[in-house]
JSON list of C-alpha atoms in Angstrom, two decimals:
[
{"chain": "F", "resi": 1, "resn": "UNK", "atom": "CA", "xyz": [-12.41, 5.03, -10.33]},
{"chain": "F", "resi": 2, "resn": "UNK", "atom": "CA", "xyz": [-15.63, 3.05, -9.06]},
{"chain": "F", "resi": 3, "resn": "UNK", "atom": "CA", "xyz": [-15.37, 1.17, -5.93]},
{"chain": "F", "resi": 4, "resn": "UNK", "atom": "CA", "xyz": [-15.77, -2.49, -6.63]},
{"chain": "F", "resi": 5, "resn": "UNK", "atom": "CA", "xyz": [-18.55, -4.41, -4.88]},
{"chain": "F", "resi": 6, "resn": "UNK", "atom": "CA", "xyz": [-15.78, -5.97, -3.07]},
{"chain": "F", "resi": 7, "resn": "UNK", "atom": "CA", "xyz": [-13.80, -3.69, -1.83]},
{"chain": "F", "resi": 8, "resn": "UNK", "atom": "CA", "xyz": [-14.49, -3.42, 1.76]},
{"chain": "F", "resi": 9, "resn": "UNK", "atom": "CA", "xyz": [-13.59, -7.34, 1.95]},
{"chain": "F", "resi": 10, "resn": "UNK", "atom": "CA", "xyz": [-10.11, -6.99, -0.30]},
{"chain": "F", "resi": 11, "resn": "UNK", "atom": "CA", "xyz": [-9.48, -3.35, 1.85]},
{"chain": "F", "resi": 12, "resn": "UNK", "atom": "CA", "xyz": [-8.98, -5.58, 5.25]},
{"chain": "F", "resi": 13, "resn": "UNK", "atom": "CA", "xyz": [-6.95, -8.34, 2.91]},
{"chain": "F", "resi": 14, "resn": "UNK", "atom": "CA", "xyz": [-3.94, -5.57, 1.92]},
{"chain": "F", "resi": 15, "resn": "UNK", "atom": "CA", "xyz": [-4.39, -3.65, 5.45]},
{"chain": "F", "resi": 16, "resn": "UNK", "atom": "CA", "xyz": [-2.87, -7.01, 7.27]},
{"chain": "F", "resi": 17, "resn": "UNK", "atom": "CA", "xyz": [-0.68, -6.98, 4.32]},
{"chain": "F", "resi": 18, "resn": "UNK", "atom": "CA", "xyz": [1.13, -4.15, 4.52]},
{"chain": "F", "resi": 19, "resn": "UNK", "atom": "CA", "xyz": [1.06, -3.25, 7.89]},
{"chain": "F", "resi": 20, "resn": "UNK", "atom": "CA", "xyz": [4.31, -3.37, 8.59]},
{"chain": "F", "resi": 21, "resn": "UNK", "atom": "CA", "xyz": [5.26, -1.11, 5.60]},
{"chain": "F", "resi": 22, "resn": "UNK", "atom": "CA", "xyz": [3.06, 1.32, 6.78]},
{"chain": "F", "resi": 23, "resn": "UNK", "atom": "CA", "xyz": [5.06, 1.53, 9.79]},
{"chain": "F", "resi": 24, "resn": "UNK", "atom": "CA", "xyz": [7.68, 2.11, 8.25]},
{"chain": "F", "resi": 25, "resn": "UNK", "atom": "CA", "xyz": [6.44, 4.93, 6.10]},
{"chain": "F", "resi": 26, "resn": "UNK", "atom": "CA", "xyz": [5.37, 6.64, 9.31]},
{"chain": "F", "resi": 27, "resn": "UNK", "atom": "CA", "xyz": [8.88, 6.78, 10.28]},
{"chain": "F", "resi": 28, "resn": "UNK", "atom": "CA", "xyz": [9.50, 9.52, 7.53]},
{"chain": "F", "resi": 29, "resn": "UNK", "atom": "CA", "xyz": [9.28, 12.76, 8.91]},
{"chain": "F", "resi": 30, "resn": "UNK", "atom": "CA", "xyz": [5.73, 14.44, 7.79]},
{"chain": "F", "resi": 31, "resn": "UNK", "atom": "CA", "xyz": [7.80, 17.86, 6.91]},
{"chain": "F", "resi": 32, "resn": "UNK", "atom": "CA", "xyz": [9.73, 15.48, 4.56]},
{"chain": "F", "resi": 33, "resn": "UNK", "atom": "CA", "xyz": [6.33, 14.29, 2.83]},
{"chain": "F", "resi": 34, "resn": "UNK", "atom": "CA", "xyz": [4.86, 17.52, 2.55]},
{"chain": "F", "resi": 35, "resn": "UNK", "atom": "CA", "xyz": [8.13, 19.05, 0.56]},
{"chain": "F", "resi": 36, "resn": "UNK", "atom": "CA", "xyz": [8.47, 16.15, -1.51]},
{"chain": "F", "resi": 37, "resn": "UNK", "atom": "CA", "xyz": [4.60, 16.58, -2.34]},
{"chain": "F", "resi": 38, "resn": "UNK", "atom": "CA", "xyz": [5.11, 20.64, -2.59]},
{"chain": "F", "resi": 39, "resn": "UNK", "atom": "CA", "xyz": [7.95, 20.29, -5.58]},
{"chain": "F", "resi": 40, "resn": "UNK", "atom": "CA", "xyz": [6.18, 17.63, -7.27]},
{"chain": "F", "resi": 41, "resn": "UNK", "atom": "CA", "xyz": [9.35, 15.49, -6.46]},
{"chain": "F", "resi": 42, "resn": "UNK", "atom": "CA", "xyz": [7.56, 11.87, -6.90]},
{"chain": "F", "resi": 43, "resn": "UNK", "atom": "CA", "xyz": [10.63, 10.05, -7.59]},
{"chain": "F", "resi": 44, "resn": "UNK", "atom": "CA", "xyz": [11.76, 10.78, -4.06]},
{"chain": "F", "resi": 45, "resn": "UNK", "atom": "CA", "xyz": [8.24, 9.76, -2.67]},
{"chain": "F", "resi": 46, "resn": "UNK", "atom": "CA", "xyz": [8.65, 6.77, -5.15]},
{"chain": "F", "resi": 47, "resn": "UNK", "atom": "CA", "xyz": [11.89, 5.85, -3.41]},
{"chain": "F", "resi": 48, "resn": "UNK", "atom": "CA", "xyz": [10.66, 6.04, 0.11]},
{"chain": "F", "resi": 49, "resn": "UNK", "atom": "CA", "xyz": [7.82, 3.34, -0.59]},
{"chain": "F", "resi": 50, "resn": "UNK", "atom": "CA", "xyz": [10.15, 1.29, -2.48]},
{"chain": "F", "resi": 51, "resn": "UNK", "atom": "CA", "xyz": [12.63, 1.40, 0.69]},
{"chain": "F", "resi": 52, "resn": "UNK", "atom": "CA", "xyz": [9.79, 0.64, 3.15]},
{"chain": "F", "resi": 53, "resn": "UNK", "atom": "CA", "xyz": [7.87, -2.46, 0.70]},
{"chain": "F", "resi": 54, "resn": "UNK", "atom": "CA", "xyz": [11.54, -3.86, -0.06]},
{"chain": "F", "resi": 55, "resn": "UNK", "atom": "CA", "xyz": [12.04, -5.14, 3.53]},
{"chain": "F", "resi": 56, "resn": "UNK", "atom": "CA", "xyz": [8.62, -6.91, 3.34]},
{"chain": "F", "resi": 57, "resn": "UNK", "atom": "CA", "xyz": [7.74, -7.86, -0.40]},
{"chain": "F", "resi": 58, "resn": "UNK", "atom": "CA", "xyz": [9.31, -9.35, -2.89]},
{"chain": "F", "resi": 59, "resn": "UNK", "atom": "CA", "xyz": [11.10, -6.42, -5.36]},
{"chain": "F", "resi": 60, "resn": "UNK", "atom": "CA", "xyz": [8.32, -4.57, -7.39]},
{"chain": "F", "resi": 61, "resn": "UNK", "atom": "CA", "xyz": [5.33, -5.75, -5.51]},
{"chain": "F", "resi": 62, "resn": "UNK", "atom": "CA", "xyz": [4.32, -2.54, -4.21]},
{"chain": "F", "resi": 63, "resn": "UNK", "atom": "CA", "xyz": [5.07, 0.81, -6.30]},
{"chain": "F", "resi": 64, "resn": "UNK", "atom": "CA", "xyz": [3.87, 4.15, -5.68]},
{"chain": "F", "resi": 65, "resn": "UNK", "atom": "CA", "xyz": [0.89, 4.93, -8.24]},
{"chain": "F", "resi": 66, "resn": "UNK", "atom": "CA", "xyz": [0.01, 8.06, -9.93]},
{"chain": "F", "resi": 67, "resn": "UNK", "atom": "CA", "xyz": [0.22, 10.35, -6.77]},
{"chain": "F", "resi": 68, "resn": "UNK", "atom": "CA", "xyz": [-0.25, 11.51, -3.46]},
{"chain": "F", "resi": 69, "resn": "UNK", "atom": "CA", "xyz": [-1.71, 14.33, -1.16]},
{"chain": "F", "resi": 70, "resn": "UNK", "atom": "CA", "xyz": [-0.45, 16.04, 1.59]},
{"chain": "F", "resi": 71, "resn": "UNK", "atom": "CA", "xyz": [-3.74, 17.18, 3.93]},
{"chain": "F", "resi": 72, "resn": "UNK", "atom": "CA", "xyz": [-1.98, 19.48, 6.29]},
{"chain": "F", "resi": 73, "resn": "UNK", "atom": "CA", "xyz": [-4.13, 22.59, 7.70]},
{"chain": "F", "resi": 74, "resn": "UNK", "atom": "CA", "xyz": [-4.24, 24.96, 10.35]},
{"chain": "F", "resi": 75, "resn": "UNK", "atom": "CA", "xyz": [-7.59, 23.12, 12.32]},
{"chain": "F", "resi": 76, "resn": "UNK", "atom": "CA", "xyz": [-6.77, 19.24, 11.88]},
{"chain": "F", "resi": 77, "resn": "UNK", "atom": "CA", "xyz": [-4.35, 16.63, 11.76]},
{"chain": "F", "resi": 78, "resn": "UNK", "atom": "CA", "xyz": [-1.73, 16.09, 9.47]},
{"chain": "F", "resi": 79, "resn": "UNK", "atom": "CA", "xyz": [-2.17, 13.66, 6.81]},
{"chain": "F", "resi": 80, "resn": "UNK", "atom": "CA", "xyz": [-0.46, 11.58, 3.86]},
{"chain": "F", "resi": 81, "resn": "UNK", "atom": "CA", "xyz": [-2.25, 10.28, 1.51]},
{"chain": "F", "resi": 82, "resn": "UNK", "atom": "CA", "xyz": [-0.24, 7.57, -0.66]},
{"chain": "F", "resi": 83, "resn": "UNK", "atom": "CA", "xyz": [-1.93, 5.99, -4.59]},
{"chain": "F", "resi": 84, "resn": "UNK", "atom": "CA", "xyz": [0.06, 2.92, -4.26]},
{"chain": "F", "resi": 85, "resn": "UNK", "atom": "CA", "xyz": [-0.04, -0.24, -6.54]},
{"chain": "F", "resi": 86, "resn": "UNK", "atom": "CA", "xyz": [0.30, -4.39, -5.17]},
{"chain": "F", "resi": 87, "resn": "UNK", "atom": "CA", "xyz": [1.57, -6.44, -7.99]},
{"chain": "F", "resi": 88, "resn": "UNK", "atom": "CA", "xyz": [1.29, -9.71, -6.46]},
{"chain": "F", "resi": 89, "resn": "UNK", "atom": "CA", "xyz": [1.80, -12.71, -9.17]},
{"chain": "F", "resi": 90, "resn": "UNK", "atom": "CA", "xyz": [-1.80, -12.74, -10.84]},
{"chain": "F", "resi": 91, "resn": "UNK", "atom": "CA", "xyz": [-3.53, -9.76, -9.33]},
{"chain": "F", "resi": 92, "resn": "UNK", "atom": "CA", "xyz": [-3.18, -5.86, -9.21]},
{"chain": "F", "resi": 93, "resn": "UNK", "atom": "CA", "xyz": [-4.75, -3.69, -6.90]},
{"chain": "F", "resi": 94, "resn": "UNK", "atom": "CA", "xyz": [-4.86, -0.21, -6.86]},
{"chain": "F", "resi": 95, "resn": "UNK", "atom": "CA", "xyz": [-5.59, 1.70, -3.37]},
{"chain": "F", "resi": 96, "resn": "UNK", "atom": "CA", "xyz": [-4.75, 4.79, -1.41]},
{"chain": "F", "resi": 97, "resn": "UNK", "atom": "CA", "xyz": [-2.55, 4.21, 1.79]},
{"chain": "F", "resi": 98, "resn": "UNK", "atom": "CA", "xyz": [-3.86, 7.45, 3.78]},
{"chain": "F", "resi": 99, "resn": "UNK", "atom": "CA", "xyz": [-0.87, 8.02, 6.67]},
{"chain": "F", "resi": 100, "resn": "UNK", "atom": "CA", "xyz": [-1.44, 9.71, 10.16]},
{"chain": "F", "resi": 101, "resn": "UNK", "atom": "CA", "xyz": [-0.12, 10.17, 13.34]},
{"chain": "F", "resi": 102, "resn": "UNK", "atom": "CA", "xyz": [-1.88, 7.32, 14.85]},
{"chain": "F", "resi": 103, "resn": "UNK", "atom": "CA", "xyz": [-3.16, 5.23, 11.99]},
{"chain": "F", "resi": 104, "resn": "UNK", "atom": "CA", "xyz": [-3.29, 4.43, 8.48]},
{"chain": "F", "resi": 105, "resn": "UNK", "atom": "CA", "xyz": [-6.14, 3.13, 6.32]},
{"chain": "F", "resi": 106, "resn": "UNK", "atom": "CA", "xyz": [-6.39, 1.46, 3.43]},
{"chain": "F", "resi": 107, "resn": "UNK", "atom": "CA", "xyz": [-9.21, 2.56, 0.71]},
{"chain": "F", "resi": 108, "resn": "UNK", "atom": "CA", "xyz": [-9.06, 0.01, -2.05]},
{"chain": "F", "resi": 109, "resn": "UNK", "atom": "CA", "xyz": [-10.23, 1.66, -5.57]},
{"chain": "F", "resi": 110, "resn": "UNK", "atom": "CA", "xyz": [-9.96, -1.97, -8.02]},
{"chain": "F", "resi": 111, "resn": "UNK", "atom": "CA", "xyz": [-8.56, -4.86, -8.40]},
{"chain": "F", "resi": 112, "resn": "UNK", "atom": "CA", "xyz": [-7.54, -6.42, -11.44]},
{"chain": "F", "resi": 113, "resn": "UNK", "atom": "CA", "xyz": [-7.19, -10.34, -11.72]},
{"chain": "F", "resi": 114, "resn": "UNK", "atom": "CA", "xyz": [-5.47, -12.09, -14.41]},
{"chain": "F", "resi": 115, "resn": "UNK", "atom": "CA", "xyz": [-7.87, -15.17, -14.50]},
{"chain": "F", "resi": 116, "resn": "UNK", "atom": "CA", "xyz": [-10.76, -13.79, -12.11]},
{"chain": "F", "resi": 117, "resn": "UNK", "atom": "CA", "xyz": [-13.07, -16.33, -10.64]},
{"chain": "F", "resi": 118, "resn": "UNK", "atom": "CA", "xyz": [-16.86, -15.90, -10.85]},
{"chain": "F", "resi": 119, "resn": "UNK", "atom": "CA", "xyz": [-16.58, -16.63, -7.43]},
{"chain": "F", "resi": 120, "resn": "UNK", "atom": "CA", "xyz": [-15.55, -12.94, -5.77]},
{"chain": "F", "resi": 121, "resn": "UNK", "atom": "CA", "xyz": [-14.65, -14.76, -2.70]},
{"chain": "F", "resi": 122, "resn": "UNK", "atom": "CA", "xyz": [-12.44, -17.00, -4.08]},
{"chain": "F", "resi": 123, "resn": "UNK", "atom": "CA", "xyz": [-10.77, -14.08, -5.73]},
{"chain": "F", "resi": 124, "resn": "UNK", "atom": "CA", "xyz": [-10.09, -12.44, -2.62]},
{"chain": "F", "resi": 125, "resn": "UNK", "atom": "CA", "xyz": [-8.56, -15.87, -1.05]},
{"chain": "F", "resi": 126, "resn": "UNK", "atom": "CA", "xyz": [-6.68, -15.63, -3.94]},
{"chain": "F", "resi": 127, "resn": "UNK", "atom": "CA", "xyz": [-5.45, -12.17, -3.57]},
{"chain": "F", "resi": 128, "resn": "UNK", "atom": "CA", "xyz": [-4.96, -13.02, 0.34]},
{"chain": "F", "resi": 129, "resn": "UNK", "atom": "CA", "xyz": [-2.34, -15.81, -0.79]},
{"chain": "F", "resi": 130, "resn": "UNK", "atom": "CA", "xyz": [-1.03, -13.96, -3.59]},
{"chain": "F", "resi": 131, "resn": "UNK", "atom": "CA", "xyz": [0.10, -11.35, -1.42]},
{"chain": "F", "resi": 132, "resn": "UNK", "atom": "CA", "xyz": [1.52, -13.94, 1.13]},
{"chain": "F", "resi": 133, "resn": "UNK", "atom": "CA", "xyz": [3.42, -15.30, -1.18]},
{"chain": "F", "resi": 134, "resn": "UNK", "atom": "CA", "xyz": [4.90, -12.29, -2.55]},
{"chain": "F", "resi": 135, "resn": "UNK", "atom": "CA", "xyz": [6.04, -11.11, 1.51]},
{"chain": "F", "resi": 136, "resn": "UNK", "atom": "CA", "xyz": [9.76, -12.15, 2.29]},
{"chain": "F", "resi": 137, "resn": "UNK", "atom": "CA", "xyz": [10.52, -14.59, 4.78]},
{"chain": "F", "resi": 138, "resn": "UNK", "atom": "CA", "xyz": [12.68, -13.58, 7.25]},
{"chain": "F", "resi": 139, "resn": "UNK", "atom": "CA", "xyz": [14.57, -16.05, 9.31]},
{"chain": "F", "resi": 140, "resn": "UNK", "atom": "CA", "xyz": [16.96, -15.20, 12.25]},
{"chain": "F", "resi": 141, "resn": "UNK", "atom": "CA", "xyz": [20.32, -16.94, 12.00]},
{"chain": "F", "resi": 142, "resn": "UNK", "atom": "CA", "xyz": [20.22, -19.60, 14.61]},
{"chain": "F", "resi": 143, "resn": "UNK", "atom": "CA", "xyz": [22.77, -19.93, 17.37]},
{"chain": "F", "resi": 144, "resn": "UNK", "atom": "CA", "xyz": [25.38, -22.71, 17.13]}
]
């Protein structure tokens, strides 16, 4: 898939997004990845990013896409590479969530709008509150 114009804009938009998800994700033991990847065994994969997103998004916001890659050699450092898919109301973007010891990235490949702007920037505001909107508040019960 062709990188949109756009991208590099949108990329730092779903980074600060789903941040906290990829936390989460990093919490699964890389061995764990790497079988899953091995045997083909997406539904399990599928699962563990369903697990992480549901804590953050709204259900079915974020979905694994159409695969992943486990980059695991003898000379460098381990890493996961996630296709994942943001369905927040009105926009679609597919990226690849690449997972480390010490970092993740975020390499958006398109974005689909369902009533795009001609304005791109206003499209990304509009993915930027989409996304907000779609995250789960969390409030701590208060003392009485």
């Amino acid at each position: 898939m062709n990188r949109q114009p756009h991208s590099a804009a949108r990329e730092i938009v779903v980074a600060n997004a789903i941040q906290d998800v990829a936390n989460e994700l990093r919490l699964i033991e890389l061995a764990d990845y790497v079988a899953f990847i091995r045997l083909e065994s997406m539904a399990s994969i599928a699962d563990i990013v369903e697990s992480a997103a549901e804590l953050y998004f709204m259900p079915g916001t974020l979905r694994l896409g159409h695969g992943c890659e486990a980059h695991v050699t003898w000379t460098d450092a381990p890493r996961i590479a996630l296709d994942l898919e943001l369905r927040p109301e009105g926009a679609t973007v597919y990226f690849t969530l690449s997972l480390s010891a010490l970092q993740a990235s975020v390499e958006v490949s398109y974005v689909a709008f369902d009533r795009p702007s001609d304005d791109p920037e206003d499209n990304s505001a509009f993915l930027e509150a989409a996304l907000a909107k779609s995250r789960i508040r969390r409030t701590l019960p208060s003392c009485v």
